[in-house]
Coordinates of C-alpha atoms in Angstrom, one line a residue:
X1301 CA 14.8 35.1 9.9
X1302 CA 17.8 34.8 7.7
X1303 CA 19.7 31.6 8.4
X1304 CA 23.1 33.3 8.3
X1305 CA 22.2 35.8 11.0
X1306 CA 21.6 33.0 13.6
X1307 CA 24.9 31.2 13.1
X1308 CA 26.8 32.4 16.1
X1309 CA 30.4 31.6 15.2
X1310 CA 30.3 29.6 12.1
X1311 CA 32.9 30.0 9.4
X1312 CA 31.9 30.8 5.9
X1313 CA 32.2 27.2 4.9
X1314 CA 29.4 26.4 7.4
X1315 CA 26.8 28.4 5.6
X1316 CA 27.2 27.3 2.0
X1317 CA 24.1 25.4 1.0
X1318 CA 23.7 22.7 -1.7
X1319 CA 27.4 22.1 -2.3
X1320 CA 27.9 19.4 -5.0
X1321 CA 28.0 16.0 -3.5
X1322 CA 31.6 14.8 -2.8
X1323 CA 32.5 11.4 -4.0
X1324 CA 34.3 10.5 -0.8
X1325 CA 32.6 8.9 2.2
X1326 CA 33.2 10.1 5.7
X1327 CA 34.1 7.6 8.4
X1328 CA 31.8 7.7 11.3
X1329 CA 33.3 9.4 14.4
X1330 CA 32.2 8.2 17.8
X1331 CA 29.9 10.3 19.8
X1332 CA 31.9 12.3 22.3
X1333 CA 29.1 12.9 24.8
X1334 CA 26.5 10.4 26.0
X1335 CA 23.5 11.7 27.7
X1336 CA 22.1 8.8 29.6
X1337 CA 18.3 8.6 29.8
X1338 CA 17.4 4.9 30.2
X1339 CA 19.6 1.9 30.7
X1340 CA 19.5 -1.0 28.3
X1341 CA 17.3 -3.9 29.5
X1342 CA 18.5 -7.3 30.2
X1343 CA 17.9 -9.9 27.4
X1344 CA 14.3 -10.3 26.6
X1345 CA 13.3 -7.8 29.3
X1346 CA 11.9 -4.4 28.6
X1347 CA 11.4 -1.2 30.6
X1348 CA 7.9 -0.1 31.3
X1349 CA 7.2 2.9 29.1
X1350 CA 6.9 6.3 30.8
X1351 CA 5.3 9.0 28.7
X1352 CA 5.9 11.7 31.3
X1353 CA 8.1 14.7 30.3
X1354 CA 11.6 14.5 31.5
X1355 CA 14.6 16.8 31.1
X1356 CA 18.3 16.2 31.0
X1357 CA 21.0 18.7 31.9
X1358 CA 23.9 19.0 29.5
X1359 CA 26.6 20.6 31.7
X1360 CA 28.8 21.9 28.9
X1361 CA 26.2 24.2 27.4
X1362 CA 23.8 24.7 30.4
X1363 CA 20.8 23.8 28.3
X1364 CA 17.8 22.0 29.8
X1365 CA 16.8 19.5 27.1
X1366 CA 13.5 17.8 26.9
X1367 CA 13.1 14.0 26.3
X1368 CA 10.1 11.8 25.8
X1369 CA 10.7 9.3 28.6
X1370 CA 10.6 6.5 26.0
X1371 CA 11.3 2.9 27.0
X1372 CA 14.6 1.5 25.7
X1373 CA 15.4 -0.9 22.9
X1374 CA 13.6 -4.2 23.5
X1375 CA 15.9 -6.2 21.3
X1376 CA 19.6 -6.2 22.2
X1377 CA 22.3 -8.0 20.2
X1378 CA 21.8 -11.3 22.1
X1379 CA 18.4 -11.7 20.4
X1380 CA 20.2 -13.0 17.3
X1381 CA 21.5 -16.0 19.3
X1382 CA 17.9 -17.1 19.8
X1383 CA 17.2 -17.1 16.1
X1384 CA 18.9 -20.4 15.3
X1385 CA 16.8 -22.1 12.7
X1386 CA 17.4 -25.3 10.6
X1387 CA 15.1 -24.1 7.9
X1388 CA 17.8 -22.6 5.8
X1389 CA 19.1 -26.1 5.0
X1390 CA 18.8 -27.4 1.4
X1391 CA 16.5 -30.3 2.3
X1392 CA 13.7 -27.9 3.4
X1393 CA 14.0 -25.8 0.3
X1394 CA 13.9 -28.9 -1.9
X1395 CA 10.8 -30.1 -0.1
X1396 CA 9.2 -26.7 -0.7
X1397 CA 10.0 -26.8 -4.4
X1398 CA 8.3 -30.3 -4.7
X1399 CA 5.2 -28.9 -2.9
X1400 CA 5.2 -25.9 -5.2
X1401 CA 5.1 -28.3 -8.2
X1402 CA 2.3 -30.3 -6.6
X1403 CA 0.2 -27.2 -5.9
X1404 CA 0.7 -26.1 -9.5
X1405 CA -0.7 -29.5 -10.6
X1406 CA -3.8 -28.8 -8.4
X1407 CA -4.3 -25.6 -10.3
X1408 CA -3.8 -27.3 -13.6
X1409 CA -6.2 -30.1 -12.8
X1410 CA -9.1 -27.7 -12.3
X1411 CA -9.1 -26.9 -16.0
X1412 CA -9.6 -30.5 -16.8
X1413 CA -12.5 -31.2 -14.5
X1414 CA -16.1 -31.4 -15.5
X1415 CA -19.0 -30.5 -13.3
X1416 CA -21.4 -27.7 -12.3
X1417 CA -20.2 -24.3 -13.5
X1418 CA -20.7 -22.9 -10.1
X1419 CA -18.4 -25.5 -8.6
X1420 CA -15.7 -24.9 -11.2
X1421 CA -15.9 -21.2 -10.4
X1422 CA -15.8 -21.5 -6.6
X1423 CA -12.9 -24.0 -6.8
X1424 CA -10.8 -21.5 -8.6
X1425 CA -11.7 -18.7 -6.2
X1426 CA -11.1 -20.9 -3.2
X1427 CA -7.6 -21.8 -4.5
X1428 CA -6.6 -18.2 -5.3
X1429 CA -8.0 -16.9 -2.0
X1430 CA -6.2 -19.5 0.1
X1431 CA -2.8 -19.3 -1.5
X1432 CA -2.9 -15.5 -1.0
X1433 CA -4.0 -15.7 2.6
X1434 CA -1.4 -18.4 3.3
X1435 CA 1.3 -16.1 1.9
X1436 CA 2.5 -18.4 -0.9
X1437 CA 0.9 -16.7 -3.9
X1438 CA 4.2 -15.4 -5.3
X1439 CA 4.9 -18.9 -6.6
X1440 CA 1.6 -19.1 -8.6
X1441 CA 1.2 -15.8 -10.4
X1442 CA 0.4 -17.4 -13.8
X1443 CA -2.0 -19.9 -12.3
X1444 CA -3.8 -17.1 -10.4
X1445 CA -4.2 -15.0 -13.5
X1446 CA -5.5 -18.0 -15.5
X1447 CA -8.0 -18.8 -12.7
X1448 CA -9.3 -15.3 -12.4
X1449 CA -9.6 -14.8 -16.2
X1450 CA -11.8 -17.9 -16.1
X1451 CA -13.9 -16.5 -13.3
X1452 CA -14.2 -13.1 -14.9
X1453 CA -15.4 -14.6 -18.2
X1454 CA -18.6 -15.6 -16.3
X1455 CA -19.0 -12.4 -14.4
X1456 CA -22.2 -10.4 -14.9
X1457 CA -23.9 -7.5 -13.3
X1458 CA -25.8 -10.0 -11.2
X1459 CA -22.7 -11.8 -10.0
X1460 CA -21.6 -15.4 -10.4
X1461 CA -22.3 -18.8 -9.0
X1462 CA -25.7 -19.6 -10.5
X1463 CA -25.8 -23.1 -9.1
X1464 CA -28.3 -24.9 -6.9
X1465 CA -28.4 -22.6 -3.9
X1466 CA -28.9 -18.9 -3.5
X1467 CA -26.5 -18.9 -0.5
X1468 CA -23.7 -20.2 -2.8
X1469 CA -24.5 -17.3 -5.1
X1470 CA -23.8 -14.7 -2.4
X1471 CA -20.6 -16.5 -1.3
X1472 CA -19.3 -16.9 -4.8
X1473 CA -20.2 -13.3 -5.8
X1474 CA -18.8 -11.7 -2.6
X1475 CA -15.5 -13.7 -2.8
X1476 CA -15.3 -13.2 -6.6
X1477 CA -15.9 -9.5 -6.3
X1478 CA -13.2 -9.0 -3.7
X1479 CA -10.6 -11.1 -5.5
X1480 CA -11.3 -9.7 -8.9
X1481 CA -11.2 -6.1 -7.7
X1482 CA -7.9 -6.7 -5.8
X1483 CA -6.4 -7.9 -9.1
X1484 CA -7.6 -4.9 -11.1
X1485 CA -10.6 -6.4 -12.9
X1486 CA -13.3 -3.8 -13.6
X1487 CA -16.2 -5.0 -11.3
X1488 CA -18.9 -2.8 -9.9
X1489 CA -20.1 -2.9 -6.3
X1490 CA -23.6 -2.6 -7.6
X1491 CA -23.6 -6.3 -8.0
X1492 CA -24.2 -6.6 -4.2
X1493 CA -27.5 -4.8 -4.6
X1494 CA -29.0 -8.0 -6.0
X1495 CA -28.4 -9.7 -2.7
X1496 CA -29.9 -7.0 -0.5
X1497 CA -33.0 -9.0 0.5
X1498 CA -30.9 -12.1 1.2
X1499 CA -28.4 -10.2 3.3
X1500 CA -31.2 -8.5 5.3
X1501 CA -32.8 -11.9 5.9
X1502 CA -29.5 -13.3 7.2
X1503 CA -29.2 -10.5 9.6
X1504 CA -32.8 -10.5 10.9
X1505 CA -33.3 -14.2 11.0
X1506 CA -29.9 -16.0 11.0
X1507 CA -29.9 -19.7 10.6
X1508 CA -26.2 -19.8 11.3
X1509 CA -25.2 -22.6 9.0
X1510 CA -21.6 -22.7 8.0
X1511 CA -22.5 -21.8 4.4
X1512 CA -24.4 -18.8 5.6
X1513 CA -21.7 -17.6 7.9
X1514 CA -19.0 -18.0 5.3
X1515 CA -21.1 -16.0 2.9
X1516 CA -21.2 -13.1 5.3
X1517 CA -17.5 -13.4 6.2
X1518 CA -16.7 -13.0 2.5
X1519 CA -19.2 -10.2 2.2
X1520 CA -17.5 -8.4 5.0
X1521 CA -14.1 -8.9 3.5
X1522 CA -15.4 -7.6 0.2
X1523 CA -16.9 -4.5 1.8
X1524 CA -13.5 -3.4 3.0
X1525 CA -12.3 -2.9 -0.6
X1526 CA -14.6 0.0 -1.1
X1527 CA -14.1 3.0 -3.4
X1528 CA -15.4 6.5 -2.6
X1529 CA -19.1 6.9 -2.9
X1530 CA -20.0 3.3 -2.9
X1531 CA -22.9 3.4 -0.4
X1532 CA -23.8 -0.3 -1.0
X1533 CA -20.4 -1.2 0.3
X1534 CA -20.8 0.9 3.5
X1535 CA -24.2 -0.8 4.1
X1536 CA -22.7 -4.3 3.5
X1537 CA -19.9 -3.5 5.9
X1538 CA -22.2 -2.3 8.6
X1539 CA -24.7 -5.2 8.3
X1540 CA -22.1 -8.0 7.9
X1541 CA -20.0 -6.7 10.8
X1542 CA -23.0 -6.7 13.1
X1543 CA -24.0 -10.2 12.0
X1544 CA -20.5 -11.6 12.6
X1545 CA -20.1 -10.0 16.0
X1546 CA -23.4 -11.5 17.1
X1547 CA -22.4 -14.9 15.5
X1548 CA -19.2 -15.0 17.5
X1549 CA -21.2 -14.9 20.7
X1550 CA -23.3 -17.9 19.7
X1551 CA -21.0 -20.5 17.9
X1552 CA -18.5 -22.7 19.8
X1553 CA -14.8 -22.0 19.6
X1554 CA -13.5 -23.6 16.4
X1555 CA -11.4 -22.7 13.4
X1556 CA -14.3 -20.7 11.8
X1557 CA -14.8 -18.7 15.0
X1558 CA -11.1 -17.9 15.1
X1559 CA -11.1 -16.9 11.5
X1560 CA -14.1 -14.6 12.1
X1561 CA -12.3 -13.1 15.0
X1562 CA -9.2 -12.4 12.9
X1563 CA -11.2 -10.9 10.1
X1564 CA -13.1 -8.5 12.4
X1565 CA -10.0 -7.6 14.4
X1566 CA -7.6 -6.8 11.5
X1567 CA -9.9 -6.1 8.5
X1568 CA -7.8 -5.5 5.5
X1569 CA -5.8 -2.3 6.0
X1570 CA -4.1 -3.5 9.1
X1571 CA -4.0 -7.2 8.2
X1572 CA -0.4 -7.3 7.0
X1573 CA 0.2 -10.2 4.5
X1574 CA 2.8 -12.1 6.6
X1575 CA 0.9 -11.5 9.8
X1576 CA -2.3 -12.7 8.1
X1577 CA -0.5 -15.8 6.8
X1578 CA 0.7 -16.6 10.3
X1579 CA -2.8 -16.4 11.7
X1580 CA -4.4 -18.2 8.8
X1581 CA -2.0 -21.1 9.1
X1582 CA -3.5 -21.8 12.5
X1583 CA -7.1 -22.1 11.2
X1584 CA -6.8 -23.3 7.6
X1585 CA -8.0 -26.8 6.9
X1586 CA -8.6 -27.6 10.6
X1587 CA -12.2 -28.7 10.0
X1588 CA -11.8 -30.1 6.4
X1589 CA -8.7 -32.1 5.8
X1590 CA -7.9 -33.4 2.3
X1591 CA -5.0 -33.6 -0.1
X1592 CA -5.4 -29.9 -1.2
X1593 CA -5.5 -28.4 2.2
X1594 CA -2.7 -30.6 3.5
X1595 CA -0.3 -29.7 0.6
X1596 CA -1.2 -26.0 0.8
X1597 CA -0.7 -26.0 4.6
X1598 CA 2.6 -27.8 4.5
X1599 CA 3.9 -25.5 1.9
X1600 CA 2.8 -22.4 3.8
X1601 CA 4.5 -23.6 7.0
X1602 CA 7.7 -24.4 5.2
X1603 CA 7.8 -21.1 3.4
X1604 CA 7.1 -19.2 6.6
X1605 CA 10.0 -20.9 8.4
X1606 CA 12.4 -20.8 5.5
X1607 CA 11.9 -17.0 5.3
X1608 CA 12.9 -16.8 9.0
X1609 CA 16.4 -18.1 8.1
X1610 CA 16.6 -15.2 5.7
X1611 CA 15.4 -12.8 8.4
X1612 CA 18.1 -14.0 10.8
X1613 CA 20.9 -13.1 8.3
X1614 CA 19.3 -9.7 7.6
X1615 CA 18.8 -8.9 11.3
X1616 CA 22.5 -9.6 11.8
X1617 CA 23.3 -7.0 9.1
X1618 CA 20.8 -4.5 10.5
X1619 CA 22.2 -4.8 14.1
X1620 CA 25.8 -4.3 12.8
X1621 CA 24.6 -1.2 11.0
X1622 CA 22.8 0.1 14.1
X1623 CA 25.9 -0.4 16.2
X1624 CA 28.4 0.9 13.7
X1625 CA 26.3 4.0 13.1
X1626 CA 26.7 5.0 16.8
X1627 CA 23.0 4.6 17.4
X1628 CA 23.3 3.0 20.9
X1629 CA 24.9 6.2 22.1
X1630 CA 21.8 8.3 21.0
X1631 CA 19.9 7.9 24.3
X1632 CA 17.3 10.6 23.8
X1633 CA 15.5 8.7 21.1
X1634 CA 13.4 5.6 20.5
X1635 CA 15.2 2.6 19.1
X1636 CA 12.7 0.6 17.1
X1637 CA 14.8 -0.7 14.2
X1638 CA 13.8 -4.3 14.8
X1639 CA 10.2 -3.3 14.9
X1640 CA 10.5 -1.4 11.6
X1641 CA 12.3 -4.4 10.0
X1642 CA 9.4 -6.6 11.2
X1643 CA 6.9 -4.3 9.5
X1644 CA 8.9 -4.4 6.3
X1645 CA 9.1 -8.2 6.5
X1646 CA 5.3 -8.4 6.9
X1647 CA 4.6 -6.6 3.6
X1648 CA 7.6 -7.7 1.4
X1649 CA 8.7 -11.2 2.2
X1650 CA 9.9 -12.2 -1.2
X1651 CA 13.6 -13.3 -0.6
X1652 CA 14.9 -11.0 -3.3
X1653 CA 13.6 -7.9 -1.5
X1654 CA 16.3 -7.8 1.2
X1655 CA 17.3 -4.3 0.1
X1656 CA 13.8 -3.0 0.7
X1657 CA 13.5 -4.6 4.2
X1658 CA 16.8 -3.3 5.4
X1659 CA 16.4 0.0 3.7
X1660 CA 13.0 0.6 5.3
X1661 CA 14.3 -0.3 8.8
X1662 CA 17.3 2.0 8.4
X1663 CA 15.2 4.9 6.9
X1664 CA 12.6 4.6 9.7
X1665 CA 15.2 4.5 12.4
X1666 CA 16.8 7.7 11.0
X1667 CA 13.4 9.4 10.8
X1668 CA 12.7 8.5 14.4
X1669 CA 16.0 9.9 15.6
X1670 CA 15.5 13.1 13.6
X1671 CA 11.8 13.4 14.8
X1672 CA 12.8 13.1 18.4
X1673 CA 15.7 15.6 17.9
X1674 CA 13.6 18.2 16.2
X1675 CA 10.5 17.8 18.5
X1676 CA 12.3 17.4 21.8
X1677 CA 16.1 17.5 22.2
X1678 CA 17.5 20.2 19.9
X1679 CA 17.2 23.9 20.3
X1680 CA 15.9 25.9 17.4
X1681 CA 19.3 27.4 16.6
X1682 CA 21.0 23.9 16.6
X1683 CA 18.2 22.6 14.4
X1684 CA 18.8 25.4 11.9
X1685 CA 22.4 24.4 11.8
X1686 CA 21.6 20.8 11.2
X1687 CA 19.0 21.6 8.5
X1688 CA 21.6 23.7 6.7
X1689 CA 24.2 21.0 7.0
X1690 CA 21.9 18.4 5.4
X1691 CA 21.3 20.8 2.5
X1692 CA 25.0 21.3 2.1
X1693 CA 25.5 17.5 1.9
X1694 CA 29.2 17.3 2.7
X1695 CA 31.1 15.3 5.4
X1696 CA 32.8 18.5 6.5
X1697 CA 29.4 20.0 7.4
X1698 CA 29.8 18.4 10.8
X1699 CA 32.4 21.0 11.7
X1700 CA 29.5 23.5 12.2
X1701 CA 27.4 21.2 14.4
X1702 CA 27.1 20.6 18.2
X1703 CA 28.9 17.5 19.2
X1704 CA 25.7 15.3 19.7
X1705 CA 24.6 16.1 16.2
X1706 CA 27.8 15.1 14.4
X1707 CA 27.3 11.3 14.5
X1708 CA 23.6 11.7 13.6
X1709 CA 24.5 13.8 10.5
X1710 CA 27.1 11.2 9.5
X1711 CA 24.6 8.4 9.9
X1712 CA 22.1 10.2 7.7
X1713 CA 24.8 11.1 5.1
X1714 CA 26.3 7.6 4.8
X1715 CA 23.0 5.7 4.8
X1716 CA 21.2 7.9 2.3
X1717 CA 24.3 7.6 0.0
X1718 CA 24.4 3.8 0.5
X1719 CA 20.7 3.4 -0.3
X1720 CA 21.1 5.5 -3.4
X1721 CA 23.8 3.2 -4.6
X1722 CA 21.5 0.2 -4.1
X1723 CA 18.7 2.0 -5.9
X1724 CA 21.1 2.8 -8.9
X1725 CA 21.8 -1.0 -9.2
X1726 CA 18.1 -1.7 -9.4
X1727 CA 16.8 1.2 -11.4
X1728 CA 19.8 1.9 -13.7
X1729 CA 20.1 5.6 -12.9
X1730 CA 21.3 7.9 -10.1
X1731 CA 18.5 9.0 -7.8
X1732 CA 20.6 10.6 -5.1
X1733 CA 19.7 14.2 -5.7
X1734 CA 16.0 13.2 -6.1
X1735 CA 16.2 11.5 -2.7
X1736 CA 18.1 14.3 -1.1
X1737 CA 15.3 16.7 -2.1
X1738 CA 12.8 14.5 -0.3
X1739 CA 14.9 14.5 2.8
X1740 CA 15.3 18.3 2.7
X1741 CA 11.6 18.8 2.4
X1742 CA 11.0 16.5 5.4
X1743 CA 13.5 18.4 7.5
X1744 CA 12.0 21.7 6.5
X1745 CA 8.7 20.5 7.8
X1746 CA 10.3 19.3 11.0
X1747 CA 11.9 22.7 11.3
X1748 CA 8.6 24.4 11.0
X1749 CA 7.1 22.3 13.7
X1750 CA 10.2 23.0 16.0
X1751 CA 9.5 26.7 15.6
X1752 CA 5.8 26.2 16.5
X1753 CA 6.9 24.2 19.6
X1754 CA 9.4 26.9 20.7
X1755 CA 6.9 29.7 20.3
X1756 CA 3.8 27.9 21.5
X1757 CA 2.1 28.8 18.2
X1758 CA -1.0 26.8 17.2
X1759 CA -1.6 27.0 13.4
X1760 CA -4.9 26.6 11.6
X1761 CA -5.9 23.0 10.8
X1762 CA -5.2 23.5 7.1
X1763 CA -1.7 25.0 7.8
X1764 CA -0.9 22.3 10.2
X1765 CA -2.2 19.5 8.0
X1766 CA -0.3 20.5 4.9
X1767 CA 2.9 20.7 6.8
X1768 CA 2.0 17.6 8.8
X1769 CA 1.6 15.4 5.7
X1770 CA 5.3 16.1 4.9
X1771 CA 6.5 15.7 8.5
X1772 CA 4.7 12.4 8.7
X1773 CA 7.8 11.3 6.8
X1774 CA 5.9 8.6 4.8
X1775 CA 7.6 9.8 1.7
X1776 CA 11.2 9.4 2.9
X1777 CA 10.4 6.1 4.6
X1778 CA 9.1 4.7 1.3
X1779 CA 11.1 6.3 -1.5
X1780 CA 14.6 4.9 -1.3
X1781 CA 13.7 1.4 0.0
X1782 CA 11.1 1.2 -2.8
X1783 CA 13.7 2.0 -5.5
X1784 CA 15.9 -0.9 -4.4
X1785 CA 13.2 -3.4 -5.5
X1786 CA 13.1 -5.4 -8.8
X1787 CA 10.2 -3.3 -9.9
X1788 CA 10.9 -0.7 -12.6
X1789 CA 10.2 2.9 -11.6
X1790 CA 11.0 5.0 -14.6
X1791 CA 10.4 8.7 -14.1
X1792 CA 6.9 8.7 -15.6
X1793 CA 5.9 5.9 -13.2
X1794 CA 7.7 7.3 -10.2
X1795 CA 5.8 10.6 -10.3
X1796 CA 2.5 8.6 -10.2
X1797 CA 3.7 6.7 -7.1
X1798 CA 5.9 9.2 -5.3
X1799 CA 5.5 13.0 -5.0
X1800 CA 3.5 14.8 -6.4
X1801 CA 1.0 11.9 -6.9
X1802 CA -2.3 11.6 -5.2
X1803 CA -1.2 8.2 -3.9
X1804 CA 1.7 9.8 -2.0
X1805 CA -0.5 12.7 -0.7
X1806 CA -3.1 10.2 0.6
X1807 CA -0.5 8.0 2.2
X1808 CA 1.1 10.9 4.0
X1809 CA -2.4 12.1 5.1
X1810 CA -3.2 8.7 6.4
X1811 CA -0.1 8.5 8.5
X1812 CA -0.5 12.1 9.8
X1813 CA -4.2 11.7 10.8
X1814 CA -3.9 8.2 12.3
X1815 CA -0.7 9.1 14.1
X1816 CA -2.2 12.2 15.6
X1817 CA -5.3 10.4 17.0
X1818 CA -2.9 8.1 18.9
X1819 CA -0.2 10.6 19.9
X1820 CA -1.8 13.9 20.6
X1821 CA -2.2 13.5 24.4
X1822 CA 1.4 12.4 25.0
X1823 CA 2.7 15.0 22.6
X1824 CA 0.8 17.7 24.5
X1825 CA 2.2 16.5 27.8
X1826 CA 5.7 17.0 26.3
X1827 CA 4.8 20.6 25.3
X1828 CA 3.8 20.0 21.7
X1829 CA 0.6 22.0 21.4
X1830 CA 0.0 21.7 17.6
X1831 CA -1.9 18.6 16.5
X1832 CA -4.7 17.8 14.1
X1833 CA -7.0 17.6 17.2
X1834 CA -5.9 20.9 18.8
X1835 CA -5.9 22.8 15.5
X1836 CA -9.4 21.5 14.6
X1837 CA -10.6 22.7 18.0
X1838 CA -9.0 26.1 17.4
X1839 CA -10.8 26.4 14.0
X1840 CA -14.1 25.3 15.6
X1841 CA -14.7 27.1 18.9
X1842 CA -16.8 25.0 21.2
X1843 CA -15.7 21.7 19.7
X1844 CA -14.5 19.0 22.1
X1845 CA -11.7 16.5 21.8
X1846 CA -14.3 13.9 21.0
X1847 CA -15.7 16.1 18.2
X1848 CA -12.2 16.5 16.8
X1849 CA -11.5 12.8 17.0
X1850 CA -14.8 11.9 15.3
X1851 CA -14.0 14.4 12.5
X1852 CA -10.5 12.8 12.0
X1853 CA -11.9 9.3 12.0
X1854 CA -14.4 10.3 9.3
X1855 CA -11.5 11.8 7.3
X1856 CA -9.4 8.6 7.8
X1857 CA -12.3 6.4 6.5
X1858 CA -12.5 8.6 3.4
X1859 CA -8.7 8.5 2.9
X1860 CA -8.8 4.7 3.1
X1861 CA -11.4 4.5 0.3
X1862 CA -9.4 7.1 -1.8
X1863 CA -6.3 4.9 -1.3
X1864 CA -8.2 1.9 -2.5
X1865 CA -9.2 3.8 -5.6
X1866 CA -5.7 5.0 -6.3
X1867 CA -4.3 1.5 -6.0
X1868 CA -7.1 -0.4 -7.9
X1869 CA -8.8 2.0 -10.3
X1870 CA -9.5 0.4 -13.6
X1871 CA -7.7 1.7 -16.7
X1872 CA -4.7 3.2 -14.8
X1873 CA -1.5 3.6 -16.8
X1874 CA 0.5 2.6 -13.7
X1875 CA 0.4 -1.2 -12.9
X1876 CA -0.9 -2.2 -9.5
X1877 CA 2.4 -3.9 -8.9
X1878 CA 4.2 -0.5 -9.1
X1879 CA 1.8 1.1 -6.6
X1880 CA 1.3 -1.8 -4.2
X1881 CA 4.4 -1.4 -2.1
X1882 CA 3.8 2.3 -1.3
X1883 CA 0.2 1.3 -0.5
X1884 CA 1.3 -1.5 1.7
X1885 CA 3.7 0.8 3.6
X1886 CA 0.6 2.8 4.6
X1887 CA -0.9 -0.4 5.9
X1888 CA 2.2 -1.2 7.9
X1889 CA 2.3 2.2 9.6
X1890 CA -1.5 1.9 10.1
X1891 CA -0.9 -1.3 12.0
X1892 CA 1.6 0.4 14.3
X1893 CA -1.1 2.9 15.3
X1894 CA -4.0 0.5 15.4
X1895 CA -4.3 0.2 19.2
X1896 CA -2.0 3.0 20.4
X1897 CA 1.3 4.7 19.4
X1898 CA 3.0 1.4 18.8
X1899 CA 6.3 3.1 18.0
X1900 CA 6.6 4.9 21.3
X1901 CA 5.1 2.0 23.3
X1902 CA 6.3 -1.0 21.3
X1903 CA 6.1 -3.4 24.2
X1904 CA 2.6 -4.6 23.6
X1905 CA 1.0 -5.3 20.2
X1906 CA 4.2 -4.4 18.3
X1907 CA 6.3 -6.7 20.4
X1908 CA 3.7 -9.5 19.8
X1909 CA 4.1 -8.9 16.0
X1910 CA 7.9 -9.3 16.3
X1911 CA 7.5 -12.5 18.3
X1912 CA 4.9 -14.0 16.0
X1913 CA 6.4 -13.2 12.6
X1914 CA 10.1 -12.9 13.3
X1915 CA 11.2 -15.0 16.2
X1916 CA 8.8 -17.9 16.6
X1917 CA 8.7 -20.6 13.9
X1918 CA 5.5 -22.4 12.9
X1919 CA 5.3 -26.0 14.2
X1920 CA 5.3 -28.4 11.3

């Protein structure tokens, strides 16, 4: 249908699309109508989520509007008062700087030591692995490269660690393979074939020594960094996972058992770096205390707590934006800005990346508001008006919108403009029109889904999936925040990270598929018939929901391996550092869907993540 034909009383100015961007900014007008759904909880209390469909009557237009029955914001303004932390003081930063120098000296001393070659190799791997797992590796980039260059110089198609014990060989090779691959060194998974008999012996007749167990832990960790078609990695994952689950039932509770539990629970794709650091701090060095472990552990604890003082300042800024944008008056949507900020903090906790963390939280909040408006609250005609207004990109476009949409439009308009200004400082060029196109594409995909909901149409799987990758909104959640970082994204690099790159397509596919496996039942209860599950069942008569879920989980497993390849493939013209943040955003979203729809029901695992990485300091 022609857009102009559905604008009931709009003036001509309301239907002009793609008007050149005005240089002025539009002061946010307060919402004139509040449609109360759920009350705000008292401090630190949260409402029990209700996923049943509810409607609200808007008396001025006599429209029955659907809502999702989502629980309210868990974190009101008073939460900031509980974030008082002394770790922003100079004395703590000075102590951290002294420890950084001491850890550098530990790295340097390894190059001066004599001893068995296998010991020299495993020492370097141990240091690199532990500073990364403790979340302090940003201070030792040069030392890490030097250590891994040394390890790689002894790498062969049979692995490394040719010392006294074959067990040490497997441990060194598995850990070396994982670490080298993650840093872009060209290592083949075929190296693990040389340990097939040994692995089989471990699984069938386990002796359960700590050396053996750690070898299998590192084998399991290595197997998760698989590329497409690597059968040996699939076999290693299956065997090592089975071994470790059985081992957990036999060994006493200790730091090793807790480490195994964390590795099995979170793997790699959902083991967000700051979350991993917080968990690893609790187990590292508990059974073996020496100068190295003590210095690494103290530095990790200090760094974790010092960053919380930065988070406090950023949260204050985020909550001011949330209040000033009029968001508290949008009562039909989910308010998860603190949760989104936490996810950003878990994948980018370098102090200089404040723009990314805040930009990601704001972008995701806006996406959530728009998603709920297009899926639930707005009528098709209203949503067409809103989509046209976004494409016009002018403050006066609000004149054409229903009252409840005016503040939402202004929030989008001002925030996208502000993020573009931040990106221009970092990248040295104007990216606003580029970003606007991404937002327009996203809203077009939302509009398509709104029409499907209104008509009850169920598309084919292919039709749904292609639109769904865009409506996953991964691209708009990542694009502008990513451009605020101190990582150069010239046009030729950006096109390999953002649309139309394979990395972007896979990231969007990952979010769509995993999201649908967690949301389809609640979406269906709200009247949204189209999902990956229902469309697969339509295309395959006789298929059950279980069949569809199994098919999607196989697709997700394949997408994860493809994502690994896109990030780490040898010989790529795009540095890993340029691709890593977009890749890590897929991990953050994946964590949110690991157990359930953690964005609609954020009061369980997602709340725990906020508490553990944002609100609670590590005891020194």
